Short mmCIF file of C-alpha atoms in Angstrom, two decimals:
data_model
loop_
_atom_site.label_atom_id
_atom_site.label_comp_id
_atom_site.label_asym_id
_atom_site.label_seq_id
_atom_site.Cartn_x
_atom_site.Cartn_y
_atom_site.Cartn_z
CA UNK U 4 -17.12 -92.97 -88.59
CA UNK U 5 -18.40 -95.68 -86.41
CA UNK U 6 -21.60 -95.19 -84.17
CA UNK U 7 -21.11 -94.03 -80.81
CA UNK U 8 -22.28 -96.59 -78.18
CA UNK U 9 -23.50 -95.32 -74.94
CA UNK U 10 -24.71 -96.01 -71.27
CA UNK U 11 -28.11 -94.22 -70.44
CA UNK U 12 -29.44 -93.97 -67.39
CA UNK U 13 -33.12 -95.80 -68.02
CA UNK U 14 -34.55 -94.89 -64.69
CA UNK U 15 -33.23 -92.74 -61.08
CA UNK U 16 -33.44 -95.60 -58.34
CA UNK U 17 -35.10 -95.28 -55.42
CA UNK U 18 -32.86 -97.54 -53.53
CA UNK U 19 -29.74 -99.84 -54.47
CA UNK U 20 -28.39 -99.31 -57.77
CA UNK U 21 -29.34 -102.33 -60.04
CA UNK U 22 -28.21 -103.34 -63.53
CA UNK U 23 -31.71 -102.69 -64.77
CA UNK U 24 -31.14 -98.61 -64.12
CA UNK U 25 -29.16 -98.54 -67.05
CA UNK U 26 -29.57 -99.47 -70.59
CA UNK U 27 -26.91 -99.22 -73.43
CA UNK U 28 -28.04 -97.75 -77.06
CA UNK U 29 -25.91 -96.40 -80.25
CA UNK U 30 -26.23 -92.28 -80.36
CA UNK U 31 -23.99 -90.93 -83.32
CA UNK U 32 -20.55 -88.93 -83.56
CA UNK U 33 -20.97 -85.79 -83.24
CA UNK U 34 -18.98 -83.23 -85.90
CA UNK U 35 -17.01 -80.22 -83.71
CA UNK U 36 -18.13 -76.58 -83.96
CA UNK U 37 -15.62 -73.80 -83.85
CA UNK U 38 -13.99 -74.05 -80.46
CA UNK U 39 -14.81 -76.93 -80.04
CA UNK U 40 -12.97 -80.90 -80.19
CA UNK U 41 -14.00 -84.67 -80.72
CA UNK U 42 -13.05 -87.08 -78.08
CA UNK U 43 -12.33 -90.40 -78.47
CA UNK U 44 -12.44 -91.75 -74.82
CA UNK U 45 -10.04 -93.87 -73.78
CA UNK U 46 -10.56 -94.49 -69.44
CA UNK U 47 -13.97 -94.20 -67.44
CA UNK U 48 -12.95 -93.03 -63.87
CA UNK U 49 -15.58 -94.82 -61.43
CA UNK U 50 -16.37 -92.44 -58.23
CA UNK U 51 -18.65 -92.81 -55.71
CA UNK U 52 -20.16 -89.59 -56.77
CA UNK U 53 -21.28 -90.98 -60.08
CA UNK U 54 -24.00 -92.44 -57.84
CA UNK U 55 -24.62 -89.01 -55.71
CA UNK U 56 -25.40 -87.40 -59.12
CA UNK U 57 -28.46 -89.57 -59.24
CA UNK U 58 -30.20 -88.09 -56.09
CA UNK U 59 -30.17 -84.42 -56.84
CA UNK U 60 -27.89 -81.19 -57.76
CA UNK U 61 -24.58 -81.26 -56.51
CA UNK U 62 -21.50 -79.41 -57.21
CA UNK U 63 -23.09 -80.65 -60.96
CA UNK U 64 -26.76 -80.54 -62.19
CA UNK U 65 -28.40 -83.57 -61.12
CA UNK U 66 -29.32 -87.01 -63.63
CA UNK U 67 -32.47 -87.57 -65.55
CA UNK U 68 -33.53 -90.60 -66.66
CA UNK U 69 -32.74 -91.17 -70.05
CA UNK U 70 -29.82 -89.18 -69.83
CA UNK U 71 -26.00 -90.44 -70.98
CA UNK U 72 -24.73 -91.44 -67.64
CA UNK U 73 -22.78 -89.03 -66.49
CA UNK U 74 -18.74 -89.50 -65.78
CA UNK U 75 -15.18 -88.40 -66.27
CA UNK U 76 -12.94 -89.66 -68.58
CA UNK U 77 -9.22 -89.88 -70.08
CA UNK U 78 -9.87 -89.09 -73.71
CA UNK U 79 -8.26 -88.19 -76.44
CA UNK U 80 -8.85 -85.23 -79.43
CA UNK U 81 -9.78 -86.81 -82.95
CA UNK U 82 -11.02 -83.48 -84.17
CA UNK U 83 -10.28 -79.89 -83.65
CA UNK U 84 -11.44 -76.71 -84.38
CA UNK U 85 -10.08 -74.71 -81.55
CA UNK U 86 -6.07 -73.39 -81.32
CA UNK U 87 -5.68 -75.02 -78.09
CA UNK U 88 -5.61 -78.42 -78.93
CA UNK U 89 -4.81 -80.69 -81.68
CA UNK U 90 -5.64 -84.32 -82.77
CA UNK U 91 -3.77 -87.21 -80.47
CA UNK U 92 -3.69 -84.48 -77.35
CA UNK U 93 -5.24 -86.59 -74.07
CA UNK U 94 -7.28 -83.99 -71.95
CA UNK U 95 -9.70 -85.15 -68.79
CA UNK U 96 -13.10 -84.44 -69.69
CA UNK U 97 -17.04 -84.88 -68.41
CA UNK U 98 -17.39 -86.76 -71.53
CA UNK U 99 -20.38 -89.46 -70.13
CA UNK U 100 -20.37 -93.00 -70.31
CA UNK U 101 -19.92 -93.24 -74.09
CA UNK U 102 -17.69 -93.51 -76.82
CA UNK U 103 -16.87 -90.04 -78.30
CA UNK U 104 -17.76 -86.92 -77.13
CA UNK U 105 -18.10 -83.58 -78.69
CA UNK U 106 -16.67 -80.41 -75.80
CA UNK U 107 -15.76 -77.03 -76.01
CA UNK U 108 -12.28 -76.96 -75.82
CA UNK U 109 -12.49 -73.94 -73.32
CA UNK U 110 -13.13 -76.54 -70.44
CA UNK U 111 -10.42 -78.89 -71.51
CA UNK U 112 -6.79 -78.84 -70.51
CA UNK U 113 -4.12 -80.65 -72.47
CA UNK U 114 -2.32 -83.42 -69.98
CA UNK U 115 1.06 -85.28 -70.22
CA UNK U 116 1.20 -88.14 -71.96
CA UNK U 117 2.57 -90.24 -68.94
CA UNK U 118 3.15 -93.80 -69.08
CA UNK U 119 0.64 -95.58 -67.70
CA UNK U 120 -1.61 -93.54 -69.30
CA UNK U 121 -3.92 -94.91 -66.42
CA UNK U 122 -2.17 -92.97 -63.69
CA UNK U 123 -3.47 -89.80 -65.18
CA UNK U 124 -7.03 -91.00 -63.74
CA UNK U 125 -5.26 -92.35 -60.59
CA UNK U 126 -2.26 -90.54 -58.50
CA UNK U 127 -2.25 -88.46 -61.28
CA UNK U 128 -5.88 -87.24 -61.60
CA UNK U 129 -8.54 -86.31 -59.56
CA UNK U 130 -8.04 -89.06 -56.92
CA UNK U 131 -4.23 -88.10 -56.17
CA UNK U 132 -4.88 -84.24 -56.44
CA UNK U 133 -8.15 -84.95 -53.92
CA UNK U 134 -6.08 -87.19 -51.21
CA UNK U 135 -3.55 -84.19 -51.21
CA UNK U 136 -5.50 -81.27 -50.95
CA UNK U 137 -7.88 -82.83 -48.81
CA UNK U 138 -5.40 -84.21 -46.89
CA UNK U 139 -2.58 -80.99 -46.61
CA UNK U 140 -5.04 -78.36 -46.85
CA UNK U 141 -7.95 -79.45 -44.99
CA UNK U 142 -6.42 -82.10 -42.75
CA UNK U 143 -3.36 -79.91 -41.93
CA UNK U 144 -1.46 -82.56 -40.67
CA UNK U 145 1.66 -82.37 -38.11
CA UNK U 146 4.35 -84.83 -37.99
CA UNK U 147 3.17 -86.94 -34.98
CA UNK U 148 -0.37 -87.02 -35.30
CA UNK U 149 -2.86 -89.87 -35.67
CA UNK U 150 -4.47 -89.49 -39.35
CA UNK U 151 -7.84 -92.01 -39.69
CA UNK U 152 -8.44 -92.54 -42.76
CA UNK U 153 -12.71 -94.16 -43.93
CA UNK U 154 -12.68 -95.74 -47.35
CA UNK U 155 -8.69 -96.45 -46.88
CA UNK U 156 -8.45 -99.06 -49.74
CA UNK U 157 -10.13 -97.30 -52.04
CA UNK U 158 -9.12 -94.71 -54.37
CA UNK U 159 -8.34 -91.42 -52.86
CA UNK U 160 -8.01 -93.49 -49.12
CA UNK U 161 -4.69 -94.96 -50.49
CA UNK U 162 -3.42 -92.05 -51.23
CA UNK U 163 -4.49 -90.20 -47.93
CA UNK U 164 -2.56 -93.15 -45.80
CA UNK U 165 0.11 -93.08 -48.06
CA UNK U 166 0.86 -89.03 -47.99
CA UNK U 167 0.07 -88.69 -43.78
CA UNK U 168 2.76 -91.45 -43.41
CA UNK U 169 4.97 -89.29 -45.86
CA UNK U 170 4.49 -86.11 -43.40
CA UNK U 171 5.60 -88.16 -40.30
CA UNK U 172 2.15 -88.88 -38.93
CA UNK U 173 0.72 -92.20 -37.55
CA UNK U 174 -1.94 -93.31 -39.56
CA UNK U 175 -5.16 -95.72 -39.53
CA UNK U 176 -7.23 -97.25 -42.09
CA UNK U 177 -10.86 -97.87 -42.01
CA UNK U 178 -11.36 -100.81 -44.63
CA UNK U 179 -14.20 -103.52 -45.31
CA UNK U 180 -12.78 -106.88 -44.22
CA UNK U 181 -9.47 -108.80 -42.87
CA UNK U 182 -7.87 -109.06 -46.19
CA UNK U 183 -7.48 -105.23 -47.21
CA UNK U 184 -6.82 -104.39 -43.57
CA UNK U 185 -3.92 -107.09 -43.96
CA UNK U 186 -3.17 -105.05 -47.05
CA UNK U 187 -3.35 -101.68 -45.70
CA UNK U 188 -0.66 -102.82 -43.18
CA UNK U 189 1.48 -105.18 -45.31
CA UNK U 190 1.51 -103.13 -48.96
CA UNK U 191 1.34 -99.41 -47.98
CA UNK U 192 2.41 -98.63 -44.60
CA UNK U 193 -0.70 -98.31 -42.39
CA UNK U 194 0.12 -98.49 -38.94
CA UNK U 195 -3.03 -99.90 -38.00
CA UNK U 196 -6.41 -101.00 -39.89
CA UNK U 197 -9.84 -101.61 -38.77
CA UNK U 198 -12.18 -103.99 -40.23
CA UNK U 199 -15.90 -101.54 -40.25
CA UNK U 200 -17.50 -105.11 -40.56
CA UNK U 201 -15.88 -107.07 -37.65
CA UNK U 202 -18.89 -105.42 -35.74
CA UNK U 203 -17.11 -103.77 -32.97
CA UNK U 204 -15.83 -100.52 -35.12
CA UNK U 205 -15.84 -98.20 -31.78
CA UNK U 206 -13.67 -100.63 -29.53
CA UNK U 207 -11.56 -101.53 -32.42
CA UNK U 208 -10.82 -97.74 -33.77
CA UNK U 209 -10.47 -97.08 -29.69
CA UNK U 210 -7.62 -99.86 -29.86
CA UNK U 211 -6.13 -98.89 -32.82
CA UNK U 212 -5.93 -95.23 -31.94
CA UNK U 213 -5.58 -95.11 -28.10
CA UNK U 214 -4.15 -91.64 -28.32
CA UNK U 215 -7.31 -90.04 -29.91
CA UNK U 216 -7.78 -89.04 -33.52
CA UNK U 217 -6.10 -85.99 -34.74
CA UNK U 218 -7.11 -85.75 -38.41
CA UNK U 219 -9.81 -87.42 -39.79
CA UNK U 220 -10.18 -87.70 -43.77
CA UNK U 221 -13.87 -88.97 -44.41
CA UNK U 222 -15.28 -90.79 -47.18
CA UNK U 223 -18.26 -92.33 -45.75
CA UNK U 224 -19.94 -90.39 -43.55
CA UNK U 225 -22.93 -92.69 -41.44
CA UNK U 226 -21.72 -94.32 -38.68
CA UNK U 227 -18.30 -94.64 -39.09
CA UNK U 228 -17.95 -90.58 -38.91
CA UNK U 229 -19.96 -90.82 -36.09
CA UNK U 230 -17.28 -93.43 -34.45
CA UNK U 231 -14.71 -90.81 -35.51
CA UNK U 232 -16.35 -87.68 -34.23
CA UNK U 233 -16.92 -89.26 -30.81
CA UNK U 234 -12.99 -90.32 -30.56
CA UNK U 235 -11.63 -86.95 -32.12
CA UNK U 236 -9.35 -84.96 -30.11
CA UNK U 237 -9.85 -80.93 -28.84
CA UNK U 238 -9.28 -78.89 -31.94
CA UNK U 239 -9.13 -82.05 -34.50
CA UNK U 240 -9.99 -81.65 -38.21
CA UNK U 241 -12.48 -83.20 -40.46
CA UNK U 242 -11.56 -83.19 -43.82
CA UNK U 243 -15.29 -83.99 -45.42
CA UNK U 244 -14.52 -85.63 -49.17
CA UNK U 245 -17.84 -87.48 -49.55
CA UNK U 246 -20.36 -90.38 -48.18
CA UNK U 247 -20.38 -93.14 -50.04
CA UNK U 248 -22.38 -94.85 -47.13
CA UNK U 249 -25.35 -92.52 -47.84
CA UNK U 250 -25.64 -92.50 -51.63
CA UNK U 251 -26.82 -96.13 -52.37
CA UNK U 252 -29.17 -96.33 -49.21
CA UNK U 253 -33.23 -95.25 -48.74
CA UNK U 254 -32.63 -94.77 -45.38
CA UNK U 255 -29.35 -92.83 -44.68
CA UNK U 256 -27.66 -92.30 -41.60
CA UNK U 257 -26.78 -89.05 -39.69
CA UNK U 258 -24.26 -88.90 -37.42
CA UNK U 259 -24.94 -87.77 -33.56
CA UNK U 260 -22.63 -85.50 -32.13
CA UNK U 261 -23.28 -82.78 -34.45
CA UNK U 262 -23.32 -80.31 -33.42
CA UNK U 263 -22.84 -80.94 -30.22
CA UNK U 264 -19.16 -82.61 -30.10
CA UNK U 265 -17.88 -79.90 -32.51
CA UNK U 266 -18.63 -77.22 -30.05
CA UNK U 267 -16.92 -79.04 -27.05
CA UNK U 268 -14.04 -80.41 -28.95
CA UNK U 269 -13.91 -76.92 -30.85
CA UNK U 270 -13.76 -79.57 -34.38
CA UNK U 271 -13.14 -77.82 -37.52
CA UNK U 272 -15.45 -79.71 -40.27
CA UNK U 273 -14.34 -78.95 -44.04
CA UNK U 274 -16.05 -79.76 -47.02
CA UNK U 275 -14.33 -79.73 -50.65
CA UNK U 276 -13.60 -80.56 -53.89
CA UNK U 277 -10.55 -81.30 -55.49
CA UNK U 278 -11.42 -77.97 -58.16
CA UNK U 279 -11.04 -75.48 -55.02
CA UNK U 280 -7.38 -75.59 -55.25
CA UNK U 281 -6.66 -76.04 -59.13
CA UNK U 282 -4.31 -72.81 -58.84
CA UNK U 283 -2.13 -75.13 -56.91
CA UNK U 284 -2.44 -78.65 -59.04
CA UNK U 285 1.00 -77.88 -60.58
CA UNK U 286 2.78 -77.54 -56.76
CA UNK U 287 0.54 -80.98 -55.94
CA UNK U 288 1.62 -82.85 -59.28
CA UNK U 289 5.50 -82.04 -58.65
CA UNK U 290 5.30 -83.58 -54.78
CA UNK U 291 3.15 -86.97 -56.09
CA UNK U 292 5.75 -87.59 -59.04
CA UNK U 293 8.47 -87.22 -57.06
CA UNK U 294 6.96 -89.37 -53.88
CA UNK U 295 5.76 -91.99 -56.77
CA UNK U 296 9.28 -91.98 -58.03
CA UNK U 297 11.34 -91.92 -54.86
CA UNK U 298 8.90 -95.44 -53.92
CA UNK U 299 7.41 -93.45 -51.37
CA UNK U 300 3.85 -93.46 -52.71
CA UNK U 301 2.85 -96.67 -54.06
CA UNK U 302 0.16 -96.91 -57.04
CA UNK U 303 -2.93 -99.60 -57.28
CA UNK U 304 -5.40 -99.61 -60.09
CA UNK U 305 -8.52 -101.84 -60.76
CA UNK U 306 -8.71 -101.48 -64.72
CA UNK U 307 -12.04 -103.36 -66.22
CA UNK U 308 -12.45 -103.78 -69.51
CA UNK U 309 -15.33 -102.28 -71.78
CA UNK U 310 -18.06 -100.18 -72.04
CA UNK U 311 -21.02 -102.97 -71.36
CA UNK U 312 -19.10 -103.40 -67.39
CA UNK U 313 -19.24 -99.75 -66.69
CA UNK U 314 -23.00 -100.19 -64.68
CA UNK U 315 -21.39 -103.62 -62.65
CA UNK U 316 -17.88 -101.88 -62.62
CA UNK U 317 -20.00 -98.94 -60.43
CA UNK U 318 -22.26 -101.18 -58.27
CA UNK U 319 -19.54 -103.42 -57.75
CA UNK U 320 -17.42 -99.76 -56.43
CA UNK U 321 -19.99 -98.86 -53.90
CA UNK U 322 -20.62 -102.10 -52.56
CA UNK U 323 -16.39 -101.94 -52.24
CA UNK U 324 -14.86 -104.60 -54.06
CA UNK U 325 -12.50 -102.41 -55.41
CA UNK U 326 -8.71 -101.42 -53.92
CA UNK U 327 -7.19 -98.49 -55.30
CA UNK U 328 -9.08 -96.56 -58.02
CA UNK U 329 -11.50 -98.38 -60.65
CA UNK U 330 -11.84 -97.30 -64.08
CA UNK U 331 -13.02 -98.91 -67.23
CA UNK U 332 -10.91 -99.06 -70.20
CA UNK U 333 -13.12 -98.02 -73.45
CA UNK U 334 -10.54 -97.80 -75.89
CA UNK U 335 -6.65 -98.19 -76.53
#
């Protein structure tokens, strides 16, 4: 079989992510033990927590240099030696920025085989299933209530606008620059969007959400939580997804108000991840396919094509050039 190219991590940076962290080299296809499958990989999903991974232990064991960088994929099974799946089955897998993959198939689940296969790293996948947990079960929304949303073009921020606008709510994008804001408004319903670099984010949030801020679904953390957390409303909540603000800077920001504002306001502040609630990912997948069909919830991908773009295709993510969810195709 072929070689198996790969992205390494050369060296953990200290500050921005450069090209020059990352080096690609040829490692070799593995062979499957028993239980185990080969994985040809098909989609890279690009998350801002690929670049969290590189500061420390998370909900994951942190990066080493010289490591395969680290990353979930849509792959699919060349080889098997476990009952549970068979060659051509597509599964989601930690498979690393690389080629093929050898896994035990204990971790793996067998998905559809939904056309675009891309959704199933999109709506579909851990983006969709995090915007709806995060959203419904940490947000818990009521019809009527003003839903800010950080991060609102990217990835799982679609989605969030897109289902609080499905459960009657008013809801407000935070977005980096006139044209997505435009977009937010235009292509998926926002009732308002704020521009975090017009350089008045407070007055402009204020104006946008005169009435306070109910829910607020954060993906940034920094300052633009701490704009939130000063507007929030007595017994708001904070769904915390992550802080993609914090991950590519030396110097990150902390928020004031804690914990000061959550006291007085009585805030409830939630961390997760999308794997708390996989009993209920069947439930979640029946609601976005039938809001996806119905034209309720609208879909946007940012495909890239190749291995060699993944380290661009991720500094290009955190430095948000993306709308909707970026992935690298590998493979057809």
């Amino acid at each position: 079989m072929t070689a198996n190219r790969q992205i390494v991590l050369a060296d953990l940076p200290k500050g921005k992510l450069e090209p020059t962290h990352f080096r690609q080299t040829e490692g070799t296809v593995g062979s499957p033990g028993e239980g185990e499958v080969l994985l040809k990989v098909l989609y890279v999903s690009l998350d801002a927590a690929n670049r969290a991974w590189m500061q420390g232990a998370t909900y994951r064991s942190a990066l080493q240099a010289g490591d395969v960088m680290a990353g979930g994929a849509l792959a699919e099974v060349v080889e098997s030696k476990a009952d549970s799946l068979k060659p051509g089955d597509l599964v989601f897998a930690d498979t690393g920025w690389q080629e093929y993959a050898v896994l035990p198939a204990k971790h793996l689940a067998k998905l559809p085989r939904i056309e675009p296969l891309t959704n199933l790293l999109s709506v579909y996948g851990v983006a969709g299933l995090t915007a709806y947990f995060g959203l419904l079960e940490c947000g818990l929304p009521k019809a009527g209530e003003t839903v800010v949303v950080s991060a609102a073009a990217g990835s799982v921020g679609l989605f969030v606008g897109q289902i609080a606008r499905i459960k009657g709510c008013r809801v407000v994008g935070i977005a980096g620059g006139a044209a997505k804001c435009q977009m937010l408004k235009d292509e998926f319903g926002f009732d308002e969007a704020v521009d975090y670099k017009g350089g008045n984010l407070f007055k402009d949030l204020k104006k946008a959400a005169p009435g306070g801020i109910d829910v607020y679904f954060d993906n940034t953390g920094g300052e633009i939580l701490e704009a939130c957390l000063f507007q929030m409303n007595v017994h708001g909540r904070i769904a915390c997804c992550g802080a993609v603000s914090q991950y590519d800077s030396a110097a990150p920001f902390g928020p004031r108000g804690v914990p000061g504002l959550i006291v007085t306001k009585r805030l409830v502040m939630r961390g997760f991840i999308v794997s708390d609630f996989a009993e209920r990912n069947d439930q979640a997948m029946a609601d976005l396919q039938g809001w996806v069909k119905s034209g309720q919830l609208k879909v946007q991908e940012d495909v890239l094509e190749g291995l060699e773009s993944l380290p661009g295709a991720l500094i290009g993510l955190l430095a948000g050039e993306n709308v909707g969810k970026r992935m690298v195709k590998v493979a057809g």
